Amino acid sequence: AEDGIRDIGVTGVQTCALPICLVVVAVGMLSGCETTSGGRGFQPDVVETLRTEGTNEVTVKQGEPFGLDLPGNTGTGYTWMIHGALPSGLREVAKPFFRADDPDRMGASGVMRFGLLGEEPGDYDLAFEMRRVWETDEAPVRRAVVKVTVIGD
């Protein structure tokens, strides 16, 4: 062409776009899969369902992962969060995730699971709050408190 621009034609773009689209779709599908440390696949031997009234008490062995479940329904916009910093003797080993009681029913209630590990023996106080992430000035609608006792090997 006179201005130095060549016409590559639509066919060249289409043959190049198909493999790119397939890669994007594959990556998108795989990003929904999680490993044991990522969340949904986290199935520890010890899982405690916490009550939202009073103080819960949980005893775990040092170095063994455990799960804490809190009842809820993410369809409402409310979610459970750890209040404040995680105590230094505990470590989060899986992303919190919601597991519906009936996964085939939209808006079903279920539990939010937190995956933790006791790194050091001791007693640790942990608080959870149910709130909407975007409502930073609002008080939590529910709270749960747990005393985690980590016992040495």
JSON list of C-alpha atoms in Angstrom, two decimals:
[
{"chain": "A", "resi": 1, "resn": "ALA", "atom": "CA", "xyz": [0.00, 0.00, 0.00]},
{"chain": "A", "resi": 2, "resn": "GLU", "atom": "CA", "xyz": [1.08, 3.57, -0.55]},
{"chain": "A", "resi": 3, "resn": "ASP", "atom": "CA", "xyz": [0.99, 4.61, 3.13]},
{"chain": "A", "resi": 4, "resn": "GLY", "atom": "CA", "xyz": [3.06, 1.61, 4.33]},
{"chain": "A", "resi": 5, "resn": "ILE", "atom": "CA", "xyz": [0.10, -0.27, 5.88]},
{"chain": "A", "resi": 6, "resn": "ARG", "atom": "CA", "xyz": [-0.55, -3.80, 4.65]},
{"chain": "A", "resi": 7, "resn": "ASP", "atom": "CA", "xyz": [-3.96, -5.46, 4.71]},
{"chain": "A", "resi": 8, "resn": "ILE", "atom": "CA", "xyz": [-3.49, -8.79, 6.50]},
{"chain": "A", "resi": 9, "resn": "GLY", "atom": "CA", "xyz": [-7.08, -9.80, 5.85]},
{"chain": "A", "resi": 10, "resn": "VAL", "atom": "CA", "xyz": [-9.74, -11.09, 8.20]},
{"chain": "A", "resi": 11, "resn": "THR", "atom": "CA", "xyz": [-8.69, -14.73, 7.71]},
{"chain": "A", "resi": 12, "resn": "GLY", "atom": "CA", "xyz": [-5.35, -14.18, 9.43]},
{"chain": "A", "resi": 13, "resn": "VAL", "atom": "CA", "xyz": [-7.04, -12.66, 12.47]},
{"chain": "A", "resi": 14, "resn": "GLN", "atom": "CA", "xyz": [-9.62, -15.46, 12.71]},
{"chain": "A", "resi": 15, "resn": "THR", "atom": "CA", "xyz": [-7.05, -18.29, 12.59]},
{"chain": "A", "resi": 16, "resn": "CYS", "atom": "CA", "xyz": [-4.96, -16.54, 15.24]},
{"chain": "A", "resi": 17, "resn": "ALA", "atom": "CA", "xyz": [-7.93, -15.73, 17.50]},
{"chain": "A", "resi": 18, "resn": "LEU", "atom": "CA", "xyz": [-9.28, -19.29, 17.81]},
{"chain": "A", "resi": 19, "resn": "PRO", "atom": "CA", "xyz": [-6.27, -20.75, 19.70]},
{"chain": "A", "resi": 20, "resn": "ILE", "atom": "CA", "xyz": [-6.13, -17.65, 21.92]},
{"chain": "A", "resi": 21, "resn": "CYS", "atom": "CA", "xyz": [-9.83, -18.00, 22.76]},
{"chain": "A", "resi": 22, "resn": "LEU", "atom": "CA", "xyz": [-9.37, -21.67, 23.61]},
{"chain": "A", "resi": 23, "resn": "VAL", "atom": "CA", "xyz": [-6.47, -20.85, 25.95]},
{"chain": "A", "resi": 24, "resn": "VAL", "atom": "CA", "xyz": [-8.47, -18.09, 27.67]},
{"chain": "A", "resi": 25, "resn": "VAL", "atom": "CA", "xyz": [-11.45, -20.42, 28.19]},
{"chain": "A", "resi": 26, "resn": "ALA", "atom": "CA", "xyz": [-9.23, -23.23, 29.53]},
{"chain": "A", "resi": 27, "resn": "VAL", "atom": "CA", "xyz": [-7.46, -20.90, 31.98]},
{"chain": "A", "resi": 28, "resn": "GLY", "atom": "CA", "xyz": [-10.82, -19.53, 33.13]},
{"chain": "A", "resi": 29, "resn": "MET", "atom": "CA", "xyz": [-12.18, -23.02, 33.77]},
{"chain": "A", "resi": 30, "resn": "LEU", "atom": "CA", "xyz": [-9.06, -24.14, 35.62]},
{"chain": "A", "resi": 31, "resn": "SER", "atom": "CA", "xyz": [-8.99, -21.06, 37.82]},
{"chain": "A", "resi": 32, "resn": "GLY", "atom": "CA", "xyz": [-12.20, -22.31, 39.44]},
{"chain": "A", "resi": 33, "resn": "CYS", "atom": "CA", "xyz": [-10.43, -25.48, 40.58]},
{"chain": "A", "resi": 34, "resn": "GLU", "atom": "CA", "xyz": [-8.71, -25.29, 43.93]},
{"chain": "A", "resi": 35, "resn": "THR", "atom": "CA", "xyz": [-6.13, -27.46, 45.56]},
{"chain": "A", "resi": 36, "resn": "THR", "atom": "CA", "xyz": [-6.09, -28.65, 49.14]},
{"chain": "A", "resi": 37, "resn": "SER", "atom": "CA", "xyz": [-4.36, -25.50, 50.30]},
{"chain": "A", "resi": 38, "resn": "GLY", "atom": "CA", "xyz": [-6.62, -23.28, 48.20]},
{"chain": "A", "resi": 39, "resn": "GLY", "atom": "CA", "xyz": [-9.95, -23.77, 49.91]},
{"chain": "A", "resi": 40, "resn": "ARG", "atom": "CA", "xyz": [-12.76, -26.00, 48.62]},
{"chain": "A", "resi": 41, "resn": "GLY", "atom": "CA", "xyz": [-10.62, -29.15, 48.67]},
{"chain": "A", "resi": 42, "resn": "PHE", "atom": "CA", "xyz": [-9.63, -28.51, 52.30]},
{"chain": "A", "resi": 43, "resn": "GLN", "atom": "CA", "xyz": [-11.02, -31.48, 54.26]},
{"chain": "A", "resi": 44, "resn": "PRO", "atom": "CA", "xyz": [-9.19, -31.73, 57.60]},
{"chain": "A", "resi": 45, "resn": "ASP", "atom": "CA", "xyz": [-9.76, -34.55, 60.09]},
{"chain": "A", "resi": 46, "resn": "VAL", "atom": "CA", "xyz": [-10.95, -32.06, 62.73]},
{"chain": "A", "resi": 47, "resn": "VAL", "atom": "CA", "xyz": [-13.85, -29.74, 61.85]},
{"chain": "A", "resi": 48, "resn": "GLU", "atom": "CA", "xyz": [-15.77, -27.86, 64.51]},
{"chain": "A", "resi": 49, "resn": "THR", "atom": "CA", "xyz": [-19.07, -26.09, 63.84]},
{"chain": "A", "resi": 50, "resn": "LEU", "atom": "CA", "xyz": [-19.10, -22.93, 65.93]},
{"chain": "A", "resi": 51, "resn": "ARG", "atom": "CA", "xyz": [-22.11, -21.48, 67.74]},
{"chain": "A", "resi": 52, "resn": "THR", "atom": "CA", "xyz": [-22.77, -17.76, 67.57]},
{"chain": "A", "resi": 53, "resn": "GLU", "atom": "CA", "xyz": [-23.79, -17.52, 71.23]},
{"chain": "A", "resi": 54, "resn": "GLY", "atom": "CA", "xyz": [-21.31, -17.95, 74.07]},
{"chain": "A", "resi": 55, "resn": "THR", "atom": "CA", "xyz": [-17.68, -18.96, 73.67]},
{"chain": "A", "resi": 56, "resn": "ASN", "atom": "CA", "xyz": [-16.72, -22.05, 71.70]},
{"chain": "A", "resi": 57, "resn": "GLU", "atom": "CA", "xyz": [-13.78, -24.19, 72.79]},
{"chain": "A", "resi": 58, "resn": "VAL", "atom": "CA", "xyz": [-11.68, -26.27, 70.42]},
{"chain": "A", "resi": 59, "resn": "THR", "atom": "CA", "xyz": [-8.63, -28.41, 71.22]},
{"chain": "A", "resi": 60, "resn": "VAL", "atom": "CA", "xyz": [-6.28, -29.39, 68.39]},
{"chain": "A", "resi": 61, "resn": "LYS", "atom": "CA", "xyz": [-2.87, -31.00, 68.03]},
{"chain": "A", "resi": 62, "resn": "GLN", "atom": "CA", "xyz": [0.12, -28.91, 67.08]},
{"chain": "A", "resi": 63, "resn": "GLY", "atom": "CA", "xyz": [0.88, -29.13, 63.35]},
{"chain": "A", "resi": 64, "resn": "GLU", "atom": "CA", "xyz": [-2.46, -30.69, 62.37]},
{"chain": "A", "resi": 65, "resn": "PRO", "atom": "CA", "xyz": [-4.81, -28.61, 60.21]},
{"chain": "A", "resi": 66, "resn": "PHE", "atom": "CA", "xyz": [-8.34, -28.05, 61.45]},
{"chain": "A", "resi": 67, "resn": "GLY", "atom": "CA", "xyz": [-11.48, -26.40, 60.12]},
{"chain": "A", "resi": 68, "resn": "LEU", "atom": "CA", "xyz": [-13.89, -24.02, 61.79]},
{"chain": "A", "resi": 69, "resn": "ASP", "atom": "CA", "xyz": [-17.38, -23.85, 60.24]},
{"chain": "A", "resi": 70, "resn": "LEU", "atom": "CA", "xyz": [-19.81, -20.99, 60.75]},
{"chain": "A", "resi": 71, "resn": "PRO", "atom": "CA", "xyz": [-23.46, -21.10, 59.57]},
{"chain": "A", "resi": 72, "resn": "GLY", "atom": "CA", "xyz": [-24.50, -18.58, 56.97]},
{"chain": "A", "resi": 73, "resn": "ASN", "atom": "CA", "xyz": [-25.87, -17.74, 53.56]},
{"chain": "A", "resi": 74, "resn": "THR", "atom": "CA", "xyz": [-23.63, -15.80, 51.17]},
{"chain": "A", "resi": 75, "resn": "GLY", "atom": "CA", "xyz": [-26.60, -14.99, 48.94]},
{"chain": "A", "resi": 76, "resn": "THR", "atom": "CA", "xyz": [-27.54, -12.28, 51.46]},
{"chain": "A", "resi": 77, "resn": "GLY", "atom": "CA", "xyz": [-24.26, -10.44, 50.94]},
{"chain": "A", "resi": 78, "resn": "TYR", "atom": "CA", "xyz": [-23.12, -11.22, 54.48]},
{"chain": "A", "resi": 79, "resn": "THR", "atom": "CA", "xyz": [-19.96, -13.22, 55.03]},
{"chain": "A", "resi": 80, "resn": "TRP", "atom": "CA", "xyz": [-17.89, -14.34, 57.99]},
{"chain": "A", "resi": 81, "resn": "MET", "atom": "CA", "xyz": [-14.48, -12.74, 58.56]},
{"chain": "A", "resi": 82, "resn": "ILE", "atom": "CA", "xyz": [-11.80, -13.11, 61.20]},
{"chain": "A", "resi": 83, "resn": "HIS", "atom": "CA", "xyz": [-11.99, -10.04, 63.44]},
{"chain": "A", "resi": 84, "resn": "GLY", "atom": "CA", "xyz": [-8.56, -8.48, 63.93]},
{"chain": "A", "resi": 85, "resn": "ALA", "atom": "CA", "xyz": [-5.25, -10.19, 63.38]},
{"chain": "A", "resi": 86, "resn": "LEU", "atom": "CA", "xyz": [-4.85, -13.93, 63.57]},
{"chain": "A", "resi": 87, "resn": "PRO", "atom": "CA", "xyz": [-3.03, -14.86, 66.80]},
{"chain": "A", "resi": 88, "resn": "SER", "atom": "CA", "xyz": [0.67, -15.56, 66.24]},
{"chain": "A", "resi": 89, "resn": "GLY", "atom": "CA", "xyz": [0.44, -19.27, 67.18]},
{"chain": "A", "resi": 90, "resn": "LEU", "atom": "CA", "xyz": [-2.21, -19.96, 64.51]},
{"chain": "A", "resi": 91, "resn": "ARG", "atom": "CA", "xyz": [-1.81, -19.92, 60.74]},
{"chain": "A", "resi": 92, "resn": "GLU", "atom": "CA", "xyz": [-4.40, -19.87, 57.96]},
{"chain": "A", "resi": 93, "resn": "VAL", "atom": "CA", "xyz": [-3.79, -22.86, 55.66]},
{"chain": "A", "resi": 94, "resn": "ALA", "atom": "CA", "xyz": [-6.78, -22.57, 53.32]},
{"chain": "A", "resi": 95, "resn": "LYS", "atom": "CA", "xyz": [-8.81, -19.70, 51.94]},
{"chain": "A", "resi": 96, "resn": "PRO", "atom": "CA", "xyz": [-12.20, -19.40, 53.63]},
{"chain": "A", "resi": 97, "resn": "PHE", "atom": "CA", "xyz": [-14.93, -20.85, 51.44]},
{"chain": "A", "resi": 98, "resn": "PHE", "atom": "CA", "xyz": [-18.69, -21.30, 51.53]},
{"chain": "A", "resi": 99, "resn": "ARG", "atom": "CA", "xyz": [-20.19, -24.78, 51.24]},
{"chain": "A", "resi": 100, "resn": "ALA", "atom": "CA", "xyz": [-23.95, -24.84, 50.57]},
{"chain": "A", "resi": 101, "resn": "ASP", "atom": "CA", "xyz": [-26.15, -27.42, 52.29]},
{"chain": "A", "resi": 102, "resn": "ASP", "atom": "CA", "xyz": [-27.87, -27.96, 48.93]},
{"chain": "A", "resi": 103, "resn": "PRO", "atom": "CA", "xyz": [-25.47, -26.95, 46.13]},
{"chain": "A", "resi": 104, "resn": "ASP", "atom": "CA", "xyz": [-28.17, -27.40, 43.49]},
{"chain": "A", "resi": 105, "resn": "ARG", "atom": "CA", "xyz": [-30.42, -24.74, 45.07]},
{"chain": "A", "resi": 106, "resn": "MET", "atom": "CA", "xyz": [-29.55, -21.10, 44.41]},
{"chain": "A", "resi": 107, "resn": "GLY", "atom": "CA", "xyz": [-29.33, -19.09, 47.64]},
{"chain": "A", "resi": 108, "resn": "ALA", "atom": "CA", "xyz": [-29.12, -22.16, 49.88]},
{"chain": "A", "resi": 109, "resn": "SER", "atom": "CA", "xyz": [-27.77, -21.76, 53.39]},
{"chain": "A", "resi": 110, "resn": "GLY", "atom": "CA", "xyz": [-24.62, -23.57, 54.41]},
{"chain": "A", "resi": 111, "resn": "VAL", "atom": "CA", "xyz": [-21.34, -23.02, 56.24]},
{"chain": "A", "resi": 112, "resn": "MET", "atom": "CA", "xyz": [-18.29, -20.82, 55.79]},
{"chain": "A", "resi": 113, "resn": "ARG", "atom": "CA", "xyz": [-15.17, -22.89, 56.50]},
{"chain": "A", "resi": 114, "resn": "PHE", "atom": "CA", "xyz": [-11.90, -21.44, 57.78]},
{"chain": "A", "resi": 115, "resn": "GLY", "atom": "CA", "xyz": [-8.81, -23.68, 57.51]},
{"chain": "A", "resi": 116, "resn": "LEU", "atom": "CA", "xyz": [-6.25, -23.18, 60.26]},
{"chain": "A", "resi": 117, "resn": "LEU", "atom": "CA", "xyz": [-3.21, -24.84, 61.79]},
{"chain": "A", "resi": 118, "resn": "GLY", "atom": "CA", "xyz": [-1.86, -24.56, 65.32]},
{"chain": "A", "resi": 119, "resn": "GLU", "atom": "CA", "xyz": [1.85, -23.86, 65.01]},
{"chain": "A", "resi": 120, "resn": "GLU", "atom": "CA", "xyz": [2.69, -23.35, 68.70]},
{"chain": "A", "resi": 121, "resn": "PRO", "atom": "CA", "xyz": [1.17, -24.92, 71.82]},
{"chain": "A", "resi": 122, "resn": "GLY", "atom": "CA", "xyz": [-0.99, -22.51, 73.81]},
{"chain": "A", "resi": 123, "resn": "ASP", "atom": "CA", "xyz": [-4.42, -20.95, 74.18]},
{"chain": "A", "resi": 124, "resn": "TYR", "atom": "CA", "xyz": [-5.59, -18.53, 71.50]},
{"chain": "A", "resi": 125, "resn": "ASP", "atom": "CA", "xyz": [-8.70, -16.37, 71.39]},
{"chain": "A", "resi": 126, "resn": "LEU", "atom": "CA", "xyz": [-10.21, -15.91, 67.97]},
{"chain": "A", "resi": 127, "resn": "ALA", "atom": "CA", "xyz": [-13.27, -13.85, 67.00]},
{"chain": "A", "resi": 128, "resn": "PHE", "atom": "CA", "xyz": [-15.34, -13.95, 63.82]},
{"chain": "A", "resi": 129, "resn": "GLU", "atom": "CA", "xyz": [-17.79, -11.34, 62.57]},
{"chain": "A", "resi": 130, "resn": "MET", "atom": "CA", "xyz": [-20.55, -11.65, 60.00]},
{"chain": "A", "resi": 131, "resn": "ARG", "atom": "CA", "xyz": [-20.84, -8.51, 57.93]},
{"chain": "A", "resi": 132, "resn": "ARG", "atom": "CA", "xyz": [-21.06, -7.12, 54.44]},
{"chain": "A", "resi": 133, "resn": "VAL", "atom": "CA", "xyz": [-17.58, -6.24, 53.19]},
{"chain": "A", "resi": 134, "resn": "TRP", "atom": "CA", "xyz": [-18.67, -2.91, 51.74]},
{"chain": "A", "resi": 135, "resn": "GLU", "atom": "CA", "xyz": [-20.43, -1.77, 54.94]},
{"chain": "A", "resi": 136, "resn": "THR", "atom": "CA", "xyz": [-17.32, -0.79, 56.88]},
{"chain": "A", "resi": 137, "resn": "ASP", "atom": "CA", "xyz": [-19.12, 1.56, 59.31]},
{"chain": "A", "resi": 138, "resn": "GLU", "atom": "CA", "xyz": [-21.88, -0.91, 60.24]},
{"chain": "A", "resi": 139, "resn": "ALA", "atom": "CA", "xyz": [-21.76, -3.19, 63.28]},
{"chain": "A", "resi": 140, "resn": "PRO", "atom": "CA", "xyz": [-21.53, -6.92, 62.54]},
{"chain": "A", "resi": 141, "resn": "VAL", "atom": "CA", "xyz": [-24.88, -8.75, 62.50]},
{"chain": "A", "resi": 142, "resn": "ARG", "atom": "CA", "xyz": [-23.42, -11.82, 64.25]},
{"chain": "A", "resi": 143, "resn": "ARG", "atom": "CA", "xyz": [-20.27, -12.72, 66.17]},
{"chain": "A", "resi": 144, "resn": "ALA", "atom": "CA", "xyz": [-18.63, -15.99, 67.12]},
{"chain": "A", "resi": 145, "resn": "VAL", "atom": "CA", "xyz": [-15.82, -16.38, 69.62]},
{"chain": "A", "resi": 146, "resn": "VAL", "atom": "CA", "xyz": [-13.62, -19.44, 69.98]},
{"chain": "A", "resi": 147, "resn": "LYS", "atom": "CA", "xyz": [-10.83, -20.37, 72.36]},
{"chain": "A", "resi": 148, "resn": "VAL", "atom": "CA", "xyz": [-8.41, -22.61, 70.48]},
{"chain": "A", "resi": 149, "resn": "THR", "atom": "CA", "xyz": [-6.13, -24.76, 72.62]},
{"chain": "A", "resi": 150, "resn": "VAL", "atom": "CA", "xyz": [-3.15, -26.17, 70.72]},
{"chain": "A", "resi": 151, "resn": "ILE", "atom": "CA", "xyz": [-1.50, -29.11, 72.49]},
{"chain": "A", "resi": 152, "resn": "GLY", "atom": "CA", "xyz": [2.08, -30.18, 71.75]},
{"chain": "A", "resi": 153, "resn": "ASP", "atom": "CA", "xyz": [3.05, -33.50, 70.18]}
]
